[in-house]
Amino acid sequence: MSETSGASGTSESSAAAEASEPSQAGGAPAGQADGGASAGPPAPGFGNYQNDIYLNGLDGQLPRFTTDLTLLGASAREHLDPGAFGYLAGAAGSGATHRANRAAFDRHRLVPRMLRGPAPRDLSTTVLGTRMPAPVLLAPVGVQSIIHPDGELATARAAASVGVPMVLSTASSHTVEEVAEANGPDGTRWFQLYWPNDDDVCVSILERARDAGFTTLVVTLDTWTLAWRPQDLDQSYLPFIRGVGTAIPFSDPAFRAGLEKTPEEDVISAVLRWVPMFTGTDRSWDQLPFLREHWDGPIVLKGVLHPDDARKAADAGMDGIVVSNHGGRQVDGAIAALDALPGIVEAVGDRLEILFDSGIRTGSDVLKALALGARAVLVGRPYAYGLAHGGEDGVRHVLRSLLADLDLTLGLSGHRTPGELSADSLQSGV
Ligand SMILES: Cc1cc2nc3c(=O)[nH]c(=O)nc-3n(C[C@H](O)[C@H](O)[C@H](O)COP(=O)(O)O)c2cc1C
Ligand SMILES: O=C(O)C(=O)c1ccccc1
């Protein structure tokens, strides 16, 4: 949208993996009614979205787009420039880890239980002091203005209307203050840090995030430099070197103080100062006290895949971790995030909160991650695809679909709350 596209990506990796998920004819035509999407507090029982959709059908209204979230990658292509699509759907290298994330879910199957009266259900939970209606958060996804002009503002509004917490990326297209306003007084929001190597800039961004009502800090460890991403390389597509996804630093007084000209006057110089400040900046465990000193809420480390790193996070006094391989976008050939989860839960499950992301597409995926010990999950590409399909309404449709599927699948499996799930709820290795 904001970019002109270069050569179209031809490698069969990454984006193709997402876009080639089995395509059924199920996708409702775009542009139709939004199946009962409405702002305001969520209806009691997420499964009601199913009723809304069927009842709207009596009036000839179909959901805005498909309710099968595994299909969204393919249809998002129609709404995006090739560059933006490749960036969103793509992955590292051959896409092996991206595919492994999905394959891992298939190796675990739920074993439903009967006649246990699992209604009404209660999906709500509290994670690190944040009350949430279901154990689901929106993962940090940067540069959302390449997906839709409203970008993170649309996401923030949709998240608040459903009650789901959002995690805002440092690489946002809108400032922390703008996103907080869109998310509103009732929205719940966490802030994701790409840790700048300039301490003054880091502290200034943290203070702004805290003042704007972001309660928990998520520090991403696995993307201190961008991986080899053929989908982007083949199109020479990197939004933030064009000053897209840089709203937070460019509006930051400490960052601006180090520039001779403002970013509005000279975007190239601002980009040249920012990019090396947040990428190419690997950190070490002994630097974590700096963040503790400058952030008074909970701190979560995102991108942990080894039990020893999870132990180090606990030893460092961190409050939580996200078991994640960044949706297969960083180390191609890395372990599927779901396969890393049980060992990490065993190592530190009693010492800190364990969240999970990478590959969640359906309600049953959420249940499998919870059964393997995650307290909550983050979902990335699916809501970004929703944003591509229909801005705020599109994100809301994805969220309501995922939560309705989660609620119904939990109940049909014989459970009333997510806390009832355990490894016994699964048959694994199938
Ligand atoms: C387009 C895109 C941009 C992303 N940007 C960020 C980011 O700025 N910060 C971050 O920590 N993770 C980022 N991620 C990773 C997500 O937070 C999350 O780990 C990943 O998308 C989960 O996998 P899934 O897409 O299969 O749900 C990004 C992912 C995508 C697809
Ligand atoms: O593309 C990503 O996965 C990502 O995390 C990122 C990194 C820098 C800027 C924007 C997004």
Short mmCIF file of C-alpha atoms and ligand atoms in Angstrom, two decimals:
data_model
loop_
_atom_site.label_atom_id
_atom_site.label_comp_id
_atom_site.label_asym_id
_atom_site.label_seq_id
_atom_site.Cartn_x
_atom_site.Cartn_y
_atom_site.Cartn_z
CA MET A 1 0.00 0.00 0.00
CA SER A 2 2.60 2.54 0.97
CA GLU A 3 5.28 0.70 -1.01
CA THR A 4 5.81 0.06 -4.67
CA SER A 5 6.50 -3.57 -5.17
CA GLY A 6 9.62 -5.00 -6.70
CA ALA A 7 10.02 -8.40 -8.27
CA SER A 8 7.36 -10.73 -7.05
CA GLY A 9 8.51 -13.42 -4.64
CA THR A 10 9.03 -16.70 -6.33
CA SER A 11 10.60 -18.91 -3.69
CA GLU A 12 8.30 -21.67 -2.60
CA SER A 13 9.10 -21.00 1.04
CA SER A 14 7.62 -18.79 3.69
CA ALA A 15 4.62 -16.88 2.37
CA ALA A 16 3.71 -19.76 0.16
CA ALA A 17 3.56 -22.01 3.20
CA GLU A 18 0.97 -19.79 4.83
CA ALA A 19 -0.93 -19.08 1.66
CA SER A 20 -1.11 -22.68 0.53
CA GLU A 21 -2.93 -24.05 3.53
CA PRO A 22 -5.72 -26.33 2.28
CA SER A 23 -8.25 -24.15 0.57
CA GLN A 24 -11.87 -25.08 0.99
CA ALA A 25 -14.65 -23.26 -0.73
CA GLY A 26 -15.75 -22.04 2.68
CA GLY A 27 -14.66 -18.40 2.42
CA ALA A 28 -17.65 -16.11 2.32
CA PRO A 29 -17.34 -13.32 -0.21
CA ALA A 30 -15.63 -10.24 1.14
CA GLY A 31 -17.58 -7.06 1.73
CA GLN A 32 -20.65 -8.65 3.24
CA ALA A 33 -22.14 -7.99 6.63
CA ASP A 34 -19.88 -8.50 9.60
CA GLY A 35 -21.78 -11.29 11.28
CA GLY A 36 -22.83 -9.30 14.32
CA ALA A 37 -19.64 -7.40 14.99
CA SER A 38 -20.35 -4.51 17.29
CA ALA A 39 -18.33 -2.25 19.52
CA GLY A 40 -18.94 -2.27 23.26
CA PRO A 41 -18.62 -5.03 25.81
CA PRO A 42 -18.56 -8.57 24.50
CA ALA A 43 -21.76 -10.59 24.65
CA PRO A 44 -21.77 -13.11 27.49
CA GLY A 45 -20.35 -16.33 26.09
CA PHE A 46 -18.07 -16.04 23.11
CA GLY A 47 -19.89 -18.93 21.47
CA ASN A 48 -22.75 -16.49 20.88
CA TYR A 49 -20.92 -15.31 17.80
CA GLN A 50 -22.01 -18.56 16.23
CA ASN A 51 -25.67 -17.73 16.99
CA ASP A 52 -25.21 -14.21 15.64
CA ILE A 53 -23.85 -15.54 12.37
CA TYR A 54 -26.65 -18.05 11.86
CA LEU A 55 -29.32 -15.51 12.81
CA ASN A 56 -27.86 -12.89 10.48
CA GLY A 57 -28.06 -15.54 7.78
CA LEU A 58 -31.83 -15.40 8.10
CA ASP A 59 -31.55 -11.78 6.92
CA GLY A 60 -29.34 -12.83 4.05
CA GLN A 61 -26.16 -11.58 5.71
CA LEU A 62 -23.00 -13.63 5.57
CA PRO A 63 -19.88 -13.11 7.71
CA ARG A 64 -17.62 -10.44 6.32
CA PHE A 65 -15.07 -13.09 5.37
CA THR A 66 -14.33 -16.68 6.20
CA THR A 67 -14.62 -18.03 9.74
CA ASP A 68 -11.88 -20.58 8.96
CA LEU A 69 -8.82 -18.73 10.18
CA THR A 70 -6.47 -21.23 8.53
CA LEU A 71 -7.59 -19.84 5.16
CA LEU A 72 -6.95 -16.18 5.85
CA GLY A 73 -3.34 -16.15 4.68
CA ALA A 74 -4.37 -17.09 1.16
CA SER A 75 -7.18 -14.57 0.90
CA ALA A 76 -5.15 -11.72 2.48
CA ARG A 77 -3.01 -11.74 -0.65
CA GLU A 78 -5.91 -10.18 -2.58
CA HIS A 79 -5.94 -7.19 -0.23
CA LEU A 80 -2.24 -6.37 -0.11
CA ASP A 81 0.66 -5.21 -2.25
CA PRO A 82 3.02 -8.10 -3.01
CA GLY A 83 5.67 -6.56 -0.77
CA ALA A 84 3.35 -6.16 2.20
CA PHE A 85 1.87 -9.61 1.69
CA GLY A 86 5.33 -11.19 1.55
CA TYR A 87 6.34 -9.37 4.69
CA LEU A 88 3.26 -10.43 6.63
CA ALA A 89 2.88 -14.01 5.47
CA GLY A 90 6.55 -14.74 4.95
CA ALA A 91 9.01 -16.54 7.17
CA ALA A 92 12.72 -17.17 7.50
CA GLY A 93 14.69 -19.20 4.97
CA SER A 94 12.90 -22.17 3.50
CA GLY A 95 9.89 -21.74 5.77
CA ALA A 96 10.67 -25.05 7.52
CA THR A 97 10.01 -23.73 11.02
CA HIS A 98 6.87 -21.92 9.92
CA ARG A 99 5.52 -25.23 8.61
CA ALA A 100 6.82 -27.11 11.66
CA ASN A 101 4.79 -24.83 13.93
CA ARG A 102 1.57 -25.98 12.29
CA ALA A 103 2.64 -29.60 11.98
CA ALA A 104 3.33 -29.75 15.71
CA PHE A 105 -0.29 -28.95 16.50
CA ASP A 106 -1.36 -31.86 14.32
CA ARG A 107 0.72 -34.26 16.40
CA HIS A 108 -1.45 -33.58 19.45
CA ARG A 109 -5.13 -34.47 19.51
CA LEU A 110 -7.76 -33.54 22.06
CA VAL A 111 -9.55 -36.43 23.74
CA PRO A 112 -13.09 -35.16 24.44
CA ARG A 113 -14.96 -36.21 27.60
CA MET A 114 -18.74 -36.62 27.77
CA LEU A 115 -21.67 -36.00 30.14
CA ARG A 116 -19.80 -33.58 32.37
CA GLY A 117 -22.22 -30.63 32.01
CA PRO A 118 -19.60 -28.16 30.89
CA ALA A 119 -21.84 -25.08 30.82
CA PRO A 120 -21.80 -22.21 31.40
CA ARG A 121 -18.15 -21.89 30.60
CA ASP A 122 -15.78 -19.36 32.06
CA LEU A 123 -12.77 -18.64 29.91
CA SER A 124 -11.61 -15.63 31.88
CA THR A 125 -8.23 -15.51 33.55
CA THR A 126 -5.70 -13.12 35.03
CA VAL A 127 -2.14 -13.10 33.74
CA LEU A 128 0.45 -10.94 35.51
CA GLY A 129 -2.29 -8.78 36.96
CA THR A 130 -4.08 -8.29 33.63
CA ARG A 131 -7.64 -9.54 33.69
CA MET A 132 -8.66 -11.02 30.34
CA PRO A 133 -11.88 -12.63 29.11
CA ALA A 134 -9.99 -15.57 27.62
CA PRO A 135 -6.35 -16.69 27.72
CA VAL A 136 -5.63 -14.96 24.41
CA LEU A 137 -3.67 -11.80 23.60
CA LEU A 138 -2.79 -10.04 20.37
CA ALA A 139 0.90 -10.59 19.62
CA PRO A 140 3.04 -7.59 18.75
CA VAL A 141 2.98 -7.12 14.99
CA GLY A 142 4.99 -4.18 13.68
CA VAL A 143 4.36 -1.77 10.80
CA GLN A 144 0.62 -2.38 10.57
CA SER A 145 0.11 0.63 8.28
CA ILE A 146 1.42 -1.52 5.42
CA ILE A 147 -1.57 -3.79 6.07
CA HIS A 148 -4.28 -1.16 6.51
CA PRO A 149 -4.15 2.66 6.70
CA ASP A 150 -5.60 2.60 10.25
CA GLY A 151 -2.92 0.09 11.31
CA GLU A 152 -2.48 -0.32 15.06
CA LEU A 153 -5.36 2.09 15.77
CA ALA A 154 -7.81 -0.33 14.19
CA THR A 155 -6.26 -3.22 16.09
CA ALA A 156 -6.44 -1.28 19.37
CA ARG A 157 -10.12 -0.47 18.85
CA ALA A 158 -11.04 -4.03 17.91
CA ALA A 159 -9.09 -5.47 20.84
CA ALA A 160 -10.82 -3.14 23.30
CA SER A 161 -14.26 -3.92 21.91
CA VAL A 162 -13.76 -7.64 22.48
CA GLY A 163 -11.86 -7.13 25.73
CA VAL A 164 -8.69 -8.86 24.53
CA PRO A 165 -5.33 -7.37 25.59
CA MET A 166 -3.05 -6.15 22.84
CA VAL A 167 0.73 -6.07 22.81
CA LEU A 168 1.96 -3.03 20.90
CA SER A 169 5.19 -3.36 18.92
CA THR A 170 8.04 -0.86 19.20
CA ALA A 171 7.85 -0.87 15.39
CA SER A 172 4.36 0.62 15.44
CA SER A 173 3.10 2.92 12.71
CA HIS A 174 1.39 5.03 15.38
CA THR A 175 2.71 6.47 18.62
CA VAL A 176 2.11 4.87 22.01
CA GLU A 177 -0.11 7.82 22.90
CA GLU A 178 -2.26 7.45 19.77
CA VAL A 179 -2.66 3.72 20.24
CA ALA A 180 -3.54 4.17 23.92
CA GLU A 181 -6.23 6.64 22.98
CA ALA A 182 -7.67 4.26 20.37
CA ASN A 183 -7.54 1.41 22.89
CA GLY A 184 -9.43 3.59 25.36
CA PRO A 185 -9.73 3.63 29.14
CA ASP A 186 -11.16 0.11 29.24
CA GLY A 187 -8.60 -1.43 26.90
CA THR A 188 -5.77 -3.52 28.31
CA ARG A 189 -2.40 -3.09 26.71
CA TRP A 190 1.15 -4.37 27.05
CA PHE A 191 4.20 -2.88 25.33
CA GLN A 192 6.77 -4.86 23.35
CA LEU A 193 10.31 -3.54 23.39
CA TYR A 194 12.92 -3.80 20.71
CA TRP A 195 15.64 -2.74 23.09
CA PRO A 196 17.41 0.33 21.67
CA ASN A 197 21.15 0.51 22.30
CA ASP A 198 20.79 4.15 23.40
CA ASP A 199 19.79 4.09 27.08
CA ASP A 200 18.22 7.56 27.05
CA VAL A 201 15.99 6.64 24.14
CA CYS A 202 15.11 3.33 25.80
CA VAL A 203 14.15 4.97 29.08
CA SER A 204 12.16 7.69 27.34
CA ILE A 205 10.15 5.13 25.33
CA LEU A 206 9.51 3.08 28.47
CA GLU A 207 8.29 6.14 30.36
CA ARG A 208 5.96 7.10 27.54
CA ALA A 209 4.55 3.57 27.36
CA ARG A 210 3.95 3.50 31.10
CA ASP A 211 2.32 6.96 31.05
CA ALA A 212 0.06 5.80 28.21
CA GLY A 213 -1.25 2.91 30.32
CA PHE A 214 0.80 0.00 29.00
CA THR A 215 1.08 -2.27 32.05
CA THR A 216 3.44 -5.11 31.12
CA LEU A 217 6.71 -5.01 29.22
CA VAL A 218 7.41 -7.73 26.66
CA VAL A 219 11.07 -7.76 25.66
CA THR A 220 11.70 -9.56 22.39
CA LEU A 221 15.00 -11.44 22.41
CA ASP A 222 14.94 -13.37 19.15
CA THR A 223 14.98 -10.50 16.64
CA TRP A 224 18.06 -8.51 17.58
CA THR A 225 18.72 -8.64 13.86
CA LEU A 226 16.40 -9.67 11.05
CA ALA A 227 16.75 -13.19 9.72
CA TRP A 228 17.36 -14.19 6.10
CA ARG A 229 13.88 -13.71 4.68
CA PRO A 230 13.81 -14.55 0.98
CA GLN A 231 10.28 -13.26 0.52
CA ASP A 232 11.41 -9.77 1.55
CA LEU A 233 14.86 -9.96 0.00
CA ASP A 234 13.50 -10.95 -3.40
CA GLN A 235 11.35 -7.81 -3.38
CA SER A 236 13.89 -5.60 -1.57
CA TYR A 237 11.10 -4.91 0.86
CA LEU A 238 11.89 -3.53 4.31
CA PRO A 239 9.31 -1.00 5.49
CA PHE A 240 11.17 0.67 8.30
CA ILE A 241 14.13 1.75 6.18
CA ARG A 242 11.54 3.91 4.41
CA GLY A 243 10.38 5.43 7.67
CA VAL A 244 7.32 3.18 8.04
CA GLY A 245 6.82 1.63 11.49
CA THR A 246 8.98 4.27 13.14
CA ALA A 247 6.31 6.43 14.79
CA ILE A 248 7.45 5.69 18.33
CA PRO A 249 11.11 6.71 18.01
CA PHE A 250 10.39 9.53 15.57
CA SER A 251 8.00 11.10 18.09
CA ASP A 252 10.35 10.53 20.99
CA PRO A 253 12.02 13.58 22.54
CA ALA A 254 15.20 11.71 23.49
CA PHE A 255 15.52 10.27 19.98
CA ARG A 256 14.80 13.61 18.33
CA ALA A 257 17.37 15.32 20.56
CA GLY A 258 20.09 13.31 18.81
CA LEU A 259 19.10 14.47 15.30
CA GLU A 260 20.30 17.58 13.48
CA LYS A 261 17.05 17.80 11.51
CA THR A 262 13.67 16.51 12.55
CA PRO A 263 12.38 13.27 10.95
CA GLU A 264 9.76 15.43 9.19
CA GLU A 265 12.54 17.47 7.56
CA ASP A 266 14.95 14.61 6.86
CA VAL A 267 13.49 11.14 7.11
CA ILE A 268 16.60 9.39 5.77
CA SER A 269 18.86 10.66 8.55
CA ALA A 270 16.27 9.69 11.14
CA VAL A 271 16.03 6.19 9.68
CA LEU A 272 19.80 5.89 9.57
CA ARG A 273 19.93 6.71 13.27
CA TRP A 274 17.04 4.45 14.29
CA VAL A 275 17.71 1.25 12.35
CA PRO A 276 21.13 0.50 13.87
CA MET A 277 19.77 1.55 17.26
CA PHE A 278 17.22 -1.25 17.40
CA THR A 279 18.62 -3.89 15.10
CA GLY A 280 22.04 -5.47 15.35
CA THR A 281 21.92 -4.94 19.10
CA ASP A 282 22.27 -8.32 20.76
CA ARG A 283 22.01 -8.19 24.53
CA SER A 284 23.16 -10.37 27.41
CA TRP A 285 21.46 -11.73 30.51
CA ASP A 286 23.43 -9.45 32.81
CA GLN A 287 21.80 -6.38 31.22
CA LEU A 288 18.29 -7.26 32.36
CA PRO A 289 18.54 -5.35 35.67
CA PHE A 290 18.58 -2.15 33.60
CA LEU A 291 15.05 -2.90 32.43
CA ARG A 292 13.92 -3.81 35.93
CA GLU A 293 15.26 -0.48 37.12
CA HIS A 294 13.30 1.46 34.50
CA TRP A 295 10.06 -0.51 34.35
CA ASP A 296 8.00 -0.97 37.47
CA GLY A 297 5.45 -3.46 36.07
CA PRO A 298 5.84 -7.11 35.09
CA ILE A 299 8.51 -8.02 32.51
CA VAL A 300 8.11 -10.89 30.05
CA LEU A 301 10.88 -12.20 27.77
CA LYS A 302 9.63 -13.22 24.32
CA GLY A 303 11.37 -15.77 22.13
CA VAL A 304 12.51 -18.44 24.60
CA LEU A 305 12.90 -21.97 23.20
CA HIS A 306 15.44 -23.70 25.47
CA PRO A 307 14.74 -24.79 29.07
CA ASP A 308 18.10 -23.38 30.18
CA ASP A 309 17.16 -19.95 28.84
CA ALA A 310 13.84 -20.24 30.63
CA ARG A 311 15.76 -20.99 33.86
CA LYS A 312 17.96 -17.95 33.22
CA ALA A 313 14.86 -15.80 32.82
CA ALA A 314 13.55 -17.07 36.14
CA ASP A 315 16.95 -16.61 37.79
CA ALA A 316 16.98 -13.03 36.49
CA GLY A 317 13.70 -12.40 38.28
CA MET A 318 11.61 -12.05 35.16
CA ASP A 319 7.86 -12.44 35.59
CA GLY A 320 7.13 -14.40 32.46
CA ILE A 321 8.33 -15.73 29.13
CA VAL A 322 6.76 -16.26 25.74
CA VAL A 323 7.75 -19.61 24.27
CA SER A 324 7.95 -18.53 20.65
CA ASN A 325 10.00 -18.83 17.49
CA HIS A 326 8.56 -15.55 16.19
CA GLY A 327 6.13 -17.37 13.93
CA GLY A 328 9.01 -19.06 12.08
CA ARG A 329 10.37 -15.68 10.99
CA GLN A 330 13.81 -15.88 12.61
CA VAL A 331 15.73 -19.18 12.81
CA ASP A 332 14.78 -21.37 9.88
CA GLY A 333 15.07 -24.96 11.03
CA ALA A 334 14.38 -24.02 14.64
CA ILE A 335 12.27 -26.29 16.80
CA ALA A 336 8.50 -25.84 16.55
CA ALA A 337 7.43 -23.62 19.42
CA LEU A 338 4.82 -26.15 20.58
CA ASP A 339 7.52 -28.84 20.79
CA ALA A 340 9.59 -26.57 23.03
CA LEU A 341 6.72 -25.92 25.41
CA PRO A 342 6.54 -29.09 27.58
CA GLY A 343 10.25 -29.07 28.48
CA ILE A 344 10.09 -25.41 29.43
CA VAL A 345 6.97 -25.91 31.51
CA GLU A 346 8.72 -28.72 33.33
CA ALA A 347 11.79 -26.56 33.93
CA VAL A 348 10.18 -23.33 35.17
CA GLY A 349 6.41 -23.76 35.24
CA ASP A 350 6.34 -23.08 38.95
CA ARG A 351 8.64 -20.05 38.78
CA LEU A 352 7.14 -17.72 36.18
CA GLU A 353 4.20 -17.28 33.83
CA ILE A 354 4.60 -19.17 30.57
CA LEU A 355 2.90 -17.77 27.51
CA PHE A 356 3.03 -19.23 24.04
CA ASP A 357 2.87 -18.15 20.41
CA SER A 358 3.72 -19.34 16.90
CA GLY A 359 1.18 -21.18 14.81
CA ILE A 360 -2.08 -20.60 16.70
CA ARG A 361 -4.92 -20.55 14.17
CA THR A 362 -7.93 -22.27 15.80
CA GLY A 363 -9.65 -22.76 19.13
CA SER A 364 -8.28 -26.26 19.40
CA ASP A 365 -4.73 -24.91 18.87
CA VAL A 366 -5.26 -22.67 21.89
CA LEU A 367 -6.52 -25.61 23.94
CA LYS A 368 -3.54 -27.77 22.97
CA ALA A 369 -1.07 -25.07 24.05
CA LEU A 370 -2.93 -24.64 27.33
CA ALA A 371 -3.05 -28.39 27.90
CA LEU A 372 0.73 -28.49 27.42
CA GLY A 373 1.13 -25.90 30.17
CA ALA A 374 0.84 -22.40 28.67
CA ARG A 375 -1.12 -19.90 30.78
CA ALA A 376 -2.19 -17.93 27.72
CA VAL A 377 -1.39 -17.63 24.03
CA LEU A 378 -0.63 -14.81 21.66
CA VAL A 379 -1.92 -14.80 18.13
CA GLY A 380 -0.04 -12.98 15.37
CA ARG A 381 -0.73 -13.32 11.66
CA PRO A 382 -4.43 -14.24 11.90
CA TYR A 383 -5.50 -10.87 13.28
CA ALA A 384 -3.14 -9.07 10.90
CA TYR A 385 -4.86 -10.91 8.05
CA GLY A 386 -8.15 -9.74 9.53
CA LEU A 387 -6.80 -6.19 9.43
CA ALA A 388 -5.97 -6.67 5.75
CA HIS A 389 -9.48 -7.93 5.03
CA GLY A 390 -11.41 -5.23 6.80
CA GLY A 391 -9.56 -2.95 9.22
CA GLU A 392 -11.08 -2.77 12.69
CA ASP A 393 -14.09 -4.91 11.73
CA GLY A 394 -11.78 -7.47 10.20
CA VAL A 395 -9.70 -7.79 13.37
CA ARG A 396 -12.88 -8.06 15.43
CA HIS A 397 -14.23 -10.80 13.19
CA VAL A 398 -11.03 -12.79 13.62
CA LEU A 399 -11.06 -12.35 17.38
CA ARG A 400 -14.70 -13.24 17.79
CA SER A 401 -14.28 -16.25 15.51
CA LEU A 402 -11.25 -17.52 17.42
CA LEU A 403 -12.86 -17.01 20.81
CA ALA A 404 -16.15 -18.59 19.76
CA ASP A 405 -14.30 -21.60 18.36
CA LEU A 406 -12.27 -21.78 21.57
CA ASP A 407 -15.35 -21.60 23.78
CA LEU A 408 -17.28 -24.21 21.81
CA THR A 409 -14.35 -26.59 21.47
CA LEU A 410 -13.57 -26.33 25.18
CA GLY A 411 -17.18 -27.18 26.06
CA LEU A 412 -17.48 -29.97 23.53
CA SER A 413 -14.26 -31.45 24.91
CA GLY A 414 -15.96 -31.66 28.30
CA HIS A 415 -14.41 -28.71 30.11
CA ARG A 416 -15.85 -25.63 31.77
CA THR A 417 -12.64 -23.64 32.27
CA PRO A 418 -9.24 -23.62 30.60
CA GLY A 419 -7.72 -24.54 33.98
CA GLU A 420 -9.25 -28.02 33.71
CA LEU A 421 -6.99 -28.87 30.78
CA SER A 422 -3.86 -30.91 31.28
CA ALA A 423 -1.64 -33.27 29.31
CA ASP A 424 -4.32 -35.89 30.10
CA SER A 425 -6.67 -33.98 27.81
CA LEU A 426 -4.43 -34.85 24.86
CA GLN A 427 -3.15 -37.82 22.96
CA SER A 428 0.29 -36.81 21.80
CA GLY A 429 2.70 -38.10 19.17
CA VAL A 430 -0.08 -39.20 16.84
C1 LIG B 1 4.28 -9.06 10.12
C2 LIG B 1 4.78 -9.45 11.47
C3 LIG B 1 5.42 -8.51 12.25
C4 LIG B 1 5.87 -8.84 13.51
N1 LIG B 1 6.43 -7.87 14.29
C5 LIG B 1 6.83 -8.17 15.54
C6 LIG B 1 7.33 -7.15 16.38
O1 LIG B 1 7.40 -5.99 16.02
N2 LIG B 1 7.75 -7.52 17.61
C7 LIG B 1 7.68 -8.82 18.06
O2 LIG B 1 8.08 -9.11 19.17
N3 LIG B 1 7.18 -9.79 17.27
C8 LIG B 1 6.74 -9.49 16.03
N4 LIG B 1 6.20 -10.47 15.26
C9 LIG B 1 6.08 -11.84 15.80
C10 LIG B 1 4.75 -12.03 16.54
O3 LIG B 1 4.71 -11.27 17.72
C11 LIG B 1 4.51 -13.48 16.92
O4 LIG B 1 5.62 -13.98 17.63
C12 LIG B 1 4.25 -14.39 15.71
O5 LIG B 1 3.54 -13.72 14.71
C13 LIG B 1 3.46 -15.59 16.20
O6 LIG B 1 3.24 -16.49 15.17
P1 LIG B 1 1.88 -16.56 14.29
O7 LIG B 1 1.97 -15.44 13.33
O8 LIG B 1 1.97 -17.90 13.68
O9 LIG B 1 0.71 -16.41 15.26
C14 LIG B 1 5.73 -10.16 14.00
C15 LIG B 1 5.07 -11.11 13.22
C16 LIG B 1 4.60 -10.77 11.98
C17 LIG B 1 3.87 -11.80 11.17
O1 LIG B 2 9.12 -8.63 11.07
C1 LIG B 2 9.18 -9.06 12.23
O2 LIG B 2 9.00 -10.26 12.50
C2 LIG B 2 9.51 -8.17 13.30
O3 LIG B 2 9.56 -8.62 14.41
C3 LIG B 2 9.80 -6.75 13.08
C4 LIG B 2 11.07 -6.31 13.34
C5 LIG B 2 11.34 -4.97 13.15
C6 LIG B 2 10.36 -4.11 12.72
C7 LIG B 2 9.09 -4.59 12.46
C8 LIG B 2 8.79 -5.90 12.66
#
